[in-house]
Coordinates of C-alpha atoms and ligand atoms in Angstrom, one line a residue:
X222 CA 6.9 -19.6 -31.1
X223 CA 5.8 -18.5 -27.7
X224 CA 6.3 -21.0 -24.8
X225 CA 3.1 -22.8 -24.0
X226 CA 3.0 -21.7 -20.3
X227 CA 3.0 -18.0 -21.5
X228 CA 0.0 -18.6 -23.8
X229 CA -1.9 -20.1 -21.0
X230 CA -1.1 -17.3 -18.7
X231 CA -2.3 -14.7 -21.1
X232 CA -5.6 -16.5 -21.8
X233 CA -6.0 -17.0 -18.0
X234 CA -5.5 -13.4 -17.3
X235 CA -8.1 -12.2 -19.8
X236 CA -10.7 -14.6 -18.5
X237 CA -9.8 -13.7 -14.9
X238 CA -10.3 -10.0 -15.8
X239 CA -13.8 -10.7 -16.9
X240 CA -14.7 -12.7 -13.8
X241 CA -12.8 -10.4 -11.5
X242 CA -10.5 -13.3 -10.7
X243 CA -6.8 -13.4 -9.8
X244 CA -6.1 -9.8 -10.5
X245 CA -6.2 -7.2 -7.7
X246 CA -8.7 -4.5 -8.3
X247 CA -5.7 -2.3 -9.0
X248 CA -4.8 -4.2 -12.1
X249 CA -8.2 -3.9 -13.8
X250 CA -8.8 -1.2 -16.4
X251 CA -10.8 1.6 -14.8
X252 CA -13.7 1.4 -17.2
X253 CA -14.3 -2.3 -16.8
X254 CA -13.9 -2.2 -13.1
X255 CA -17.4 -1.0 -12.3
X256 CA -19.1 -3.8 -14.3
X257 CA -17.4 -7.0 -13.1
X258 CA -18.5 -9.0 -10.1
X259 CA -16.3 -7.7 -7.3
X260 CA -14.5 -10.0 -4.9
X261 CA -14.6 -9.7 -1.1
X262 CA -11.5 -8.5 0.6
X263 CA -11.2 -11.7 2.6
X264 CA -11.4 -13.8 -0.6
X265 CA -8.6 -11.7 -2.3
X266 CA -6.4 -12.0 0.8
X267 CA -7.0 -15.8 1.1
X268 CA -6.0 -16.4 -2.5
X269 CA -3.0 -14.2 -2.3
X270 CA -1.8 -16.0 0.8
X271 CA -2.2 -19.4 -0.7
X272 CA -0.4 -18.2 -3.8
X273 CA 2.5 -16.9 -1.7
X274 CA 2.8 -20.2 0.1
X275 CA 3.6 -21.9 -3.2
X276 CA 6.1 -19.2 -4.1
X277 CA 9.9 -19.0 -3.6
X278 CA 12.4 -16.1 -4.0
X279 CA 15.7 -16.8 -5.7
X280 CA 18.8 -14.5 -5.9
X281 CA 20.3 -15.2 -9.3
X282 CA 23.6 -14.5 -11.0
X283 CA 23.2 -11.5 -13.4
X284 CA 24.0 -13.3 -16.7
X285 CA 21.4 -16.0 -16.7
X286 CA 19.3 -17.6 -19.4
X287 CA 15.7 -17.5 -18.5
X288 CA 14.9 -20.7 -20.4
X289 CA 17.7 -22.7 -18.8
X290 CA 16.8 -21.4 -15.4
X291 CA 13.1 -22.2 -15.6
X292 CA 14.0 -25.7 -17.0
X293 CA 16.2 -26.2 -14.0
X294 CA 13.6 -25.1 -11.4
X295 CA 10.8 -27.0 -13.2
X296 CA 12.5 -30.2 -12.0
X297 CA 10.6 -29.7 -8.8
X298 CA 7.2 -29.3 -10.4
X299 CA 5.2 -27.2 -12.8
X300 CA 5.5 -23.4 -12.5
X301 CA 2.4 -21.3 -12.6
X302 CA 4.1 -17.9 -13.1
X303 CA 7.4 -16.2 -12.6
X304 CA 9.1 -12.9 -13.0
X305 CA 12.4 -11.2 -12.4
X306 CA 13.3 -7.9 -10.7
X307 CA 16.3 -6.0 -9.5
X308 CA 17.0 -5.2 -5.8
X309 CA 20.5 -5.6 -4.6
X310 CA 21.0 -8.0 -7.5
X311 CA 18.8 -10.0 -9.8
X312 CA 15.9 -11.9 -8.1
X313 CA 13.4 -14.3 -9.5
X314 CA 9.9 -14.9 -8.0
X315 CA 8.8 -18.4 -8.9
X316 CA 5.2 -19.5 -8.2
X317 CA 4.8 -23.2 -8.4
X318 CA 1.5 -24.9 -9.2
X319 CA 1.7 -27.0 -6.1
X320 CA 3.1 -26.4 -2.6
X321 CA 4.9 -29.8 -2.6
X322 CA 7.3 -28.4 -5.2
X323 CA 8.6 -25.9 -2.6
X324 CA 9.5 -28.8 -0.2
X325 CA 11.1 -30.7 -3.1
X326 CA 13.3 -27.7 -3.9
X327 CA 14.2 -27.2 -0.2
X328 CA 15.2 -30.8 0.0
X329 CA 17.7 -30.3 -2.8
X330 CA 19.3 -27.2 -1.4
X331 CA 22.3 -27.0 1.0
X332 CA 23.5 -24.5 3.6
X333 CA 26.4 -22.6 2.2
X334 CA 30.0 -22.8 3.3
X335 CA 31.0 -19.2 3.7
X336 CA 34.7 -19.6 4.2
X337 CA 35.9 -17.2 6.9
X338 CA 32.3 -16.6 8.2
X339 CA 29.9 -19.0 9.6
X340 CA 26.3 -19.5 8.3
X341 CA 23.4 -19.6 10.7
X342 CA 21.4 -22.5 9.3
X343 CA 17.9 -21.6 8.4
X344 CA 15.6 -23.5 6.0
X345 CA 13.6 -20.7 4.3
X346 CA 12.1 -20.1 0.9
X347 CA 14.7 -17.6 -0.1
X348 CA 17.6 -19.1 -2.0
X349 CA 20.8 -18.2 -3.7
X350 CA 21.5 -19.6 -7.2
X351 CA 25.1 -20.1 -8.2
X352 CA 27.0 -21.4 -11.2
X353 CA 28.6 -24.8 -10.6
X354 CA 31.5 -23.5 -12.7
X355 CA 31.7 -19.7 -12.4
X356 CA 34.3 -19.5 -15.1
X357 CA 32.1 -21.2 -17.7
X358 CA 28.5 -20.2 -16.9
X359 CA 27.1 -21.5 -20.2
X360 CA 27.1 -20.2 -23.7
X361 CA 23.6 -18.7 -24.1
X362 CA 23.0 -15.0 -24.1
X363 CA 21.3 -13.6 -21.0
X364 CA 17.7 -12.7 -21.8
X365 CA 16.0 -11.8 -18.6
X366 CA 13.4 -9.0 -18.6
X367 CA 13.0 -7.3 -15.2
X368 CA 9.6 -6.2 -14.0
X369 CA 9.6 -2.7 -12.5
X370 CA 8.9 -2.3 -8.8
X371 CA 9.3 1.5 -8.5
X372 CA 7.1 4.5 -9.4
X373 CA 7.9 6.5 -12.5
X374 CA 10.5 9.3 -12.4
X375 CA 8.9 12.7 -12.2
X376 CA 10.2 13.6 -15.7
X377 CA 8.4 10.6 -17.3
X378 CA 5.3 11.4 -15.3
X379 CA 5.2 15.0 -16.5
X380 CA 5.6 13.8 -20.1
X381 CA 2.8 11.4 -19.8
X382 CA 0.5 13.9 -18.1
X383 CA 1.2 16.6 -20.7
X384 CA 0.4 14.2 -23.5
X385 CA -2.9 13.2 -22.0
X386 CA -6.1 14.2 -23.8
X387 CA -8.2 15.5 -20.9
X388 CA -7.8 16.0 -17.1
X389 CA -9.8 12.8 -16.5
X390 CA -7.2 11.0 -18.7
X391 CA -4.4 12.6 -16.7
X392 CA -5.8 11.3 -13.4
X393 CA -6.3 7.8 -14.8
X394 CA -2.8 7.9 -16.2
X395 CA -1.3 8.8 -12.9
X396 CA -3.3 5.9 -11.3
X397 CA -2.0 3.5 -13.9
X398 CA 1.6 4.5 -13.4
X399 CA 1.6 4.5 -9.6
X400 CA -0.6 1.7 -8.6
X401 CA 0.8 -1.6 -7.3
X402 CA 1.3 -4.0 -10.1
X403 CA 0.3 -7.6 -10.2
X404 CA 4.0 -8.6 -9.6
X405 CA 4.5 -6.0 -6.8
X406 CA 1.4 -7.4 -5.1
X407 CA 2.8 -10.9 -5.3
X408 CA 6.1 -9.8 -3.9
X409 CA 4.4 -8.1 -1.0
X410 CA 2.4 -11.2 -0.1
X411 CA 5.5 -13.4 -0.6
X412 CA 7.5 -11.1 1.8
X413 CA 4.7 -11.5 4.5
X414 CA 4.8 -15.3 3.9
X415 CA 8.6 -15.4 4.3
X416 CA 8.3 -13.4 7.6
X417 CA 5.6 -15.8 8.8
X418 CA 8.0 -18.7 8.3
X419 CA 10.5 -17.0 10.6
X420 CA 7.9 -16.1 13.2
X421 CA 6.5 -19.6 13.0
X422 CA 9.7 -20.9 14.4
X423 CA 8.4 -19.7 17.8
X424 CA 4.7 -19.4 17.1
X425 CA 3.8 -22.3 14.8
X426 CA 0.2 -21.3 14.2
X427 CA 0.7 -17.6 13.6
X428 CA -0.3 -15.8 10.5
X429 CA 1.5 -12.7 9.1
X430 CA -1.1 -10.6 7.1
X431 CA -0.4 -7.5 5.1
X432 CA -2.6 -4.4 5.9
X433 CA -2.6 -0.7 5.1
X434 CA -1.9 0.6 1.6
X435 CA -0.4 -2.7 0.4
X436 CA -3.9 -4.2 0.3
X437 CA -6.4 -1.4 0.8
X438 CA -6.3 -0.6 -3.0
X439 CA -4.6 2.8 -2.4
X440 CA -1.0 1.6 -2.3
X441 CA 1.5 3.0 -4.8
X442 CA 4.7 1.4 -5.9
X443 CA 7.4 2.0 -3.3
X444 CA 5.0 2.3 -0.3
X445 CA 5.9 0.6 2.9
X446 CA 4.7 -2.9 3.8
X447 CA 2.5 -2.9 6.9
X448 CA 2.3 -6.4 8.5
X449 CA 0.2 -7.8 11.3
X450 CA 1.2 -10.8 13.3
X451 CA -2.1 -12.6 13.9
X452 CA -2.1 -14.9 16.9
X453 CA -5.8 -15.4 17.1
X454 CA -5.7 -18.6 15.2
X455 CA -3.3 -20.2 17.7
X456 CA -6.4 -21.1 19.6
X457 CA -6.1 -18.2 22.0
X458 CA -9.6 -17.1 21.4
X459 CA -11.2 -20.5 21.1
X460 CA -13.2 -21.7 24.2
X461 CA -11.4 -25.1 24.1
X462 CA -13.0 -28.5 23.8
X463 CA -14.8 -30.0 26.8
X464 CA -15.3 -33.6 27.3
X465 CA -17.4 -34.8 30.2
X466 CA -16.3 -33.2 33.4
X467 CA -12.9 -32.1 32.1
X468 CA -11.4 -29.3 30.1
X469 CA -7.6 -28.8 29.4
X470 CA -5.6 -25.6 29.0
X471 CA -2.0 -25.0 28.1
X472 CA 0.3 -24.1 31.0
X473 CA 1.4 -20.5 30.2
X474 CA 3.3 -17.6 31.6
X475 CA 1.2 -14.5 32.3
X476 CA 1.8 -10.8 32.1
X477 CA -0.4 -7.9 33.5
X478 CA -1.8 -6.6 30.2
X479 CA -2.4 -7.4 26.5
X480 CA 0.0 -4.6 25.6
X481 CA 2.9 -6.2 27.6
X482 CA 2.1 -9.5 26.0
X483 CA 2.3 -7.9 22.5
X484 CA 5.6 -6.1 23.4
X485 CA 7.1 -9.4 24.6
X486 CA 6.1 -11.3 21.5
X487 CA 7.3 -8.6 19.1
X488 CA 10.5 -8.3 21.0
X489 CA 11.3 -12.0 20.4
X490 CA 10.2 -11.9 16.8
X491 CA 12.4 -8.8 16.3
X492 CA 15.3 -10.8 17.6
X493 CA 14.5 -13.7 15.3
X494 CA 14.3 -11.4 12.3
X495 CA 17.6 -9.9 13.3
X496 CA 19.5 -13.1 13.9
X497 CA 17.9 -15.6 11.5
X498 CA 15.9 -13.7 8.9
X499 CA 17.7 -13.8 5.5
X500 CA 17.7 -10.4 3.9
X501 CA 16.2 -8.7 7.1
X502 CA 18.4 -5.7 8.0
X503 CA 18.2 -2.6 10.2
X504 CA 15.8 -4.2 12.7
X505 CA 14.4 -1.6 15.2
X506 CA 12.1 -2.5 18.0
X507 CA 9.7 0.4 18.6
X508 CA 7.8 -1.2 21.5
X509 CA 6.7 1.9 23.4
X510 CA 4.7 3.3 20.6
X511 CA 0.8 3.4 21.0
X512 CA 0.9 0.5 18.6
X513 CA 4.2 -1.4 19.3
X514 CA 6.0 -2.4 16.2
X515 CA 9.2 -3.9 14.8
X516 CA 10.6 -2.0 11.8
X517 CA 13.1 -3.4 9.3
X518 CA 14.1 -3.6 5.7
X519 CA 13.7 -6.7 3.6
X520 CA 16.6 -6.1 1.3
X521 CA 15.7 -8.7 -1.3
X522 CA 12.3 -7.3 -1.9
X523 CA 13.3 -3.7 -1.3
X524 CA 10.4 -3.1 1.2
X525 CA 10.5 -1.1 4.4
X526 CA 8.4 -3.3 6.7
X527 CA 6.5 -2.4 9.9
X528 CA 5.4 -5.5 11.8
X529 CA 2.7 -5.1 14.5
X530 CA 0.6 -7.5 16.5
X531 CA -2.8 -7.3 18.1
X532 CA -3.9 -4.9 15.4
X533 CA -7.1 -6.4 14.1
X534 CA -8.9 -3.1 13.8
X535 CA -6.3 -1.7 11.4
X536 CA -6.9 -4.8 9.2
X537 CA -10.7 -4.0 9.3
X538 CA -10.0 -0.4 8.3
X539 CA -7.9 -1.7 5.4
X540 CA -10.9 -3.8 4.4
X541 CA -13.2 -0.7 4.6
X542 CA -10.8 1.3 2.4
X543 CA -10.6 -1.6 0.0
X544 CA -14.4 -1.5 -0.3
X545 CA -14.4 2.2 -1.0
X546 CA -11.6 2.0 -3.5
X547 CA -13.3 -0.8 -5.4
X548 CA -16.8 0.6 -5.5
X549 CA -16.2 3.2 -8.1
X550 CA -13.2 3.6 -10.4
X551 CA -13.1 7.4 -9.7
X552 CA -12.2 6.9 -6.0
X553 CA -8.7 5.5 -6.5
X554 CA -7.9 7.9 -9.4
X555 CA -8.8 10.9 -7.2
X556 CA -7.0 9.6 -4.1
X557 CA -3.8 8.8 -6.0
X558 CA -3.7 12.2 -7.6
X559 CA -4.3 14.0 -4.3
X560 CA -1.7 11.9 -2.5
X561 CA 0.8 12.8 -5.3
X562 CA -0.2 16.4 -5.1
X563 CA 0.4 16.4 -1.3
X564 CA 3.8 14.7 -1.8
X565 CA 4.9 17.1 -4.5
X566 CA 4.2 20.0 -2.2
X567 CA 5.8 18.4 0.9
X568 CA 2.5 18.2 2.7
X569 CA 3.3 14.5 3.4
X570 CA 6.7 13.0 4.2
X571 CA 8.2 9.6 4.7
X572 CA 9.5 10.8 8.1
X573 CA 7.0 10.8 10.9
X574 CA 6.1 14.2 12.2
X575 CA 3.3 16.9 12.3
X576 CA 2.4 16.4 8.6
X577 CA -0.8 15.0 7.2
X578 CA -0.5 11.3 6.4
X579 CA -1.7 9.5 3.3
X580 CA -4.2 7.6 5.5
X581 CA -5.7 11.0 6.6
X582 CA -5.8 12.3 3.1
X583 CA -7.7 9.1 1.9
X584 CA -10.2 9.6 4.7
X585 CA -10.7 13.2 3.6
X586 CA -11.3 12.2 0.0
X587 CA -13.8 9.5 1.1
X588 CA -15.6 12.1 3.2
X589 CA -15.7 14.6 0.4
X590 CA -17.2 11.9 -2.0
X591 CA -19.9 11.1 0.6
X592 CA -20.8 14.8 0.6
X593 CA -21.4 15.1 -3.1
X594 CA -24.9 15.4 -4.4
X595 CA -25.9 12.7 -5.1
X596 CA -23.2 11.0 -2.9
X597 CA -20.5 9.1 -4.8
X598 CA -19.8 6.9 -1.8
X599 CA -22.1 5.5 0.9
X600 CA -21.5 6.2 4.6
X601 CA -20.1 3.6 6.9
X602 CA -23.4 3.5 8.8
X603 CA -25.1 2.6 5.6
X604 CA -22.6 -0.2 4.9
X605 CA -23.4 -1.5 8.4
X606 CA -27.1 -1.7 7.6
X607 CA -26.2 -4.0 4.7
X608 CA -24.3 -6.4 6.9
X609 CA -25.4 -10.0 7.3
X610 CA -24.8 -12.6 10.1
X611 CA -21.3 -13.4 8.9
X612 CA -20.3 -9.8 8.8
X613 CA -20.9 -9.2 12.5
X614 CA -17.6 -8.1 14.0
X615 CA -16.7 -6.6 17.4
X616 CA -13.0 -6.1 18.3
X617 CA -12.0 -5.0 21.8
X618 CA -15.5 -3.6 22.4
X619 CA -15.6 -1.7 19.1
X620 CA -18.3 -2.5 16.6
X621 CA -16.5 -3.0 13.3
X622 CA -19.5 -4.5 11.4
X623 CA -20.2 -3.6 7.8
X624 CA -21.1 -5.6 4.7
X625 CA -18.2 -7.4 3.1
X626 CA -20.2 -8.0 -0.1
X627 CA -19.4 -5.2 -2.6
X628 CA -22.2 -6.5 -4.9
X629 CA -24.8 -5.5 -2.4
X630 CA -24.0 -1.8 -2.7
X631 CA -26.0 -0.1 -5.4
X632 CA -23.7 1.9 -7.8
X633 CA -23.9 5.7 -7.2
X634 CA -26.0 7.9 -9.4
X635 CA -23.3 10.5 -9.3
X636 CA -21.8 11.1 -12.8
X637 CA -19.4 13.9 -12.1
X638 CA -16.1 13.9 -14.0
X639 CA -12.7 13.5 -12.2
X640 CA -11.8 17.0 -13.4
X641 CA -14.8 18.5 -11.6
X642 CA -14.3 16.3 -8.5
X643 CA -10.6 17.3 -8.2
X644 CA -11.5 21.0 -8.4
X645 CA -14.4 20.7 -6.0
X646 CA -12.2 18.8 -3.5
X647 CA -9.7 21.7 -3.3
X648 CA -12.6 24.2 -3.1
X649 CA -14.3 22.1 -0.4
X650 CA -11.3 21.7 1.9
X651 CA -10.0 25.2 1.0
X652 CA -13.1 26.5 2.8
X653 CA -13.8 23.8 5.4
X654 CA -14.4 25.0 9.0
X655 CA -11.6 22.9 10.5
X656 CA -11.7 25.1 13.6
X657 CA -15.0 23.7 14.7
X658 CA -15.8 20.6 12.6
X659 CA -14.6 17.0 12.6
X660 CA -14.5 14.7 9.5
X661 CA -16.6 11.6 10.1
X662 CA -17.0 9.0 7.4
X663 CA -19.2 6.9 9.6
X664 CA -22.0 9.4 9.3
X665 CA -20.8 11.2 6.2
X666 CA -21.5 14.5 8.0
X667 CA -19.4 17.1 9.8
X668 CA -19.5 16.7 13.5
X669 CA -18.6 19.2 16.2
X670 CA -14.9 18.7 17.2
X671 CA -14.7 16.7 20.5
X672 CA -11.2 18.1 21.2
X673 CA -9.0 20.9 20.1
X674 CA -6.5 19.3 17.6
X675 CA -6.2 21.5 14.5
X676 CA -7.4 18.7 12.2
X677 CA -9.9 16.1 13.5
X678 CA -10.7 13.0 11.5
X679 CA -12.6 10.4 13.5
X680 CA -11.2 6.9 13.4
X681 CA -14.1 5.0 11.8
X682 CA -14.0 2.1 14.4
X683 CA -12.2 3.5 17.5
X684 CA -14.4 6.5 17.5
X685 CA -12.7 8.2 20.4
X686 CA -9.4 8.4 18.4
X687 CA -8.4 11.2 16.0
X688 CA -6.6 9.8 13.0
X689 CA -4.8 13.1 12.4
X690 CA -3.9 14.0 16.0
X691 CA -0.3 14.5 14.9
X692 CA -1.1 17.4 12.5
X693 CA -0.2 20.9 13.8
X694 CA -1.8 24.2 12.9
X695 CA 0.9 25.3 10.5
X696 CA 0.8 22.1 8.5
X697 CA -3.0 22.3 8.3
X698 CA -2.7 26.0 7.2
X699 CA -0.3 24.9 4.5
X700 CA -2.8 22.3 3.3
X701 CA -5.6 24.9 3.2
X702 CA -3.4 27.5 1.3
X703 CA -2.3 24.9 -1.2
X704 CA -5.9 23.6 -1.7
X705 CA -7.1 27.2 -2.4
X706 CA -4.3 27.9 -4.7
X707 CA -4.9 24.6 -6.6
X708 CA -8.6 25.4 -7.0
X709 CA -7.7 28.8 -8.3
X710 CA -5.1 27.3 -10.8
X711 CA -7.8 24.8 -12.1
X712 CA -10.3 27.6 -12.5
X713 CA -7.9 29.7 -14.5
X714 CA -6.9 26.6 -16.6
X715 CA -10.5 26.1 -17.5
X716 CA -10.6 29.5 -19.2
X717 CA -7.3 29.1 -21.2
X718 CA -6.2 25.5 -21.7
X719 CA -2.9 25.5 -23.7
X720 CA -3.0 23.4 -26.9
X721 CA -1.5 20.0 -26.4
X722 CA 1.3 20.9 -28.9
X723 CA 2.6 23.7 -26.6
X724 CA 4.1 21.2 -24.1
X725 CA 3.2 23.5 -21.3
X726 CA 2.4 21.7 -18.1
X727 CA -1.4 21.9 -17.8
X728 CA -4.2 20.4 -15.6
X729 CA -2.9 17.9 -13.1
X730 CA 0.7 18.5 -14.3
X731 CA 0.4 22.2 -13.4
X732 CA -0.8 21.3 -9.9
X733 CA 2.2 19.1 -9.2
X734 CA 4.6 22.0 -9.9
X735 CA 6.1 23.9 -6.9
X736 CA 3.4 26.3 -5.7
X737 CA 3.4 30.0 -6.4
X738 CA 2.9 31.0 -2.8
X739 CA 5.7 28.6 -1.7
X740 CA 8.1 30.2 -4.1
X741 CA 7.0 33.6 -3.0
X742 CA 7.5 32.8 0.7
X743 CA 11.0 31.5 -0.2
X744 CA 11.7 34.8 -2.0
X745 CA 10.3 36.7 1.1
X746 CA 12.6 34.8 3.4
X747 CA 15.5 35.5 1.1
X748 CA 14.7 39.3 1.2
X749 CA 14.2 39.5 5.0
X750 CA 17.3 37.8 6.1
X751 CA 20.3 38.4 3.8
X752 CA 21.6 34.8 3.8
X753 CA 25.2 33.8 3.3
X754 CA 26.4 33.0 -0.2
X755 CA 26.0 29.2 0.5
X756 CA 22.4 29.4 1.6
X757 CA 21.5 31.7 -1.3
X758 CA 23.0 29.2 -3.7
X759 CA 21.1 26.4 -2.1
X760 CA 17.8 28.3 -2.4
X761 CA 18.5 29.0 -6.0
X762 CA 19.3 25.4 -6.7
X763 CA 16.1 24.3 -5.0
X764 CA 14.1 26.8 -7.1
X765 CA 15.7 25.8 -10.3
X766 CA 15.4 22.0 -9.7
X767 CA 11.7 22.7 -8.8
X768 CA 11.3 24.4 -12.2
X769 CA 12.9 21.5 -14.0
X770 CA 10.6 19.1 -12.3
Ligands
CTP994 N1 -3.8 3.5 10.8 C1 -4.8 3.9 11.7 N2 -4.7 5.1 12.3 C2 -3.7 5.9 12.1 C3 -2.6 5.5 11.3 C4 -2.7 4.3 10.6 O1 -5.8 3.2 11.8 N3 -3.6 7.1 12.8 C5 -3.9 2.2 10.1 C6 -4.7 2.4 8.8 O2 -5.4 1.2 8.6 C7 -3.6 2.5 7.8 C8 -2.5 1.5 8.4 O3 -2.7 1.7 9.8 O4 -3.9 2.1 6.5 C9 -1.1 1.7 8.0 O5 -0.7 3.0 8.3 P1 0.3 3.8 7.3 O6 1.4 2.9 6.9 O7 0.6 5.1 8.0 O8 -0.7 4.2 6.1 P2 -1.0 3.5 4.8 O9 -2.5 3.6 4.6 O10 -0.4 2.2 4.7 O11 -0.4 4.6 3.7 P3 1.1 4.7 3.2 O12 1.1 4.3 1.7 O13 1.5 6.1 3.4 O14 2.0 3.7 4.0
MG995 MG1 1.7 1.9 5.0

């Protein structure tokens, strides 16, 4: 017999799918996605935030019985959902039905006695579960199933892709394997909520919101967690209440600019994370960047975190990308495949540098889809014309207005297949006049480049900024060469597709293999400069591991 709470959850999830409730757009089957009523970004974020506030994180001993554990935790109130995962040990995420249960649990928990070391007391929602008698932890067999938080290994991905029935099937398979799962989304929001608790020690009314790929519908398992420390609800922007002749303000310290204020706040929060944050390690303050940030790892969740402040525009651009990703199921499938393709060919990297970023690639795909005939995606200017009173938004003088209601946007009449779109994407950017044109999703048209950067993608809201200013000519050339080569591979494929029994990498799988021109250039380098034995061996091993992949 299945436990009752499981049955309810299953029924709830099916009903939620139909109404577009509870699940992130990422977790809905691609075909049904277009038909359901779509939620606003702000609604999804509000629900996730409220859910995270009822949730706790518990580090558990390895050999634990799920049934006994859940019974023990349920003393503090009914549990809505739970799951286990591995990251530096076994962890459980417990979502209570009510917030009060968290306080009840906290009241029953003590600060540990660490023996030779001294604990810095901090009352968080991150706990350690221990056996009362470690020598006799109970007789039941451990039966915990762990949910996966990582993308598939490349071998598994290749197998799945080779087994697919069509290229469209391949692109949808890749999306399904890489997209952020329901559990991963919960863990991301919980991590923000835990960081908010730490920041709230200094700034009681602050909010820590996720932005970027964790919430813009284009995140893949394993991507970083971008967070934004929102202080606007601390009353900073409110005009303040007047009564008769008087008005009261807080006494405050002042600094010469908004940037310095942000740097000071992030510096203090960085110290807090370093000194008090359970599980926060490797805290780096990068305060002189254009957008100052604190970078750290949250060991228990396994996320690399970037905490910024005063970054409302980035949150707005996450909302815009969410709209585009949710409008038509082909958008995310295409973006995920192109991001994977770029990663497989080292066009993108986790290290900052002159490479194209995932954000730039996403903008390029959106632009390409706006250029189809008929357009698959509307322009940002069109989304602005659909905005109502509540959507009006100006941040630091930049007009960020666009409709937040996805249901106002008519579905596109474009019926092109993913296979065709992928091939056309490579063809389009393989021949794009990057030397004179800029990519502009606001107008959905090429514009003359306002400056000489090799790749120019206009920031949709801060229109004087180039999203891809970091990209140098040689990285752009590499992108163009690979795009041309990939278009060519797909055209050849079309003529002679191997039978599925042959197990030859085909379609998308063939595109993710190391490129022909790259192997040729390696061979050329090898010929030109007779390398030492060690380097030659290294090159050979790179080539053969590439082939294996
Ligand atoms: N951003 C921006 N301009 C840039 C870089 C980033 O506006 N030149 C904003 C975007 O909203 C972006 C977010 O900052 O989504 C986070 O940046 P980043 O982590 O680099 O990109 P992600 O979209 O999160 O993609 P990834 O999965 O690679 O982290
Ligand atoms: Mg990111």
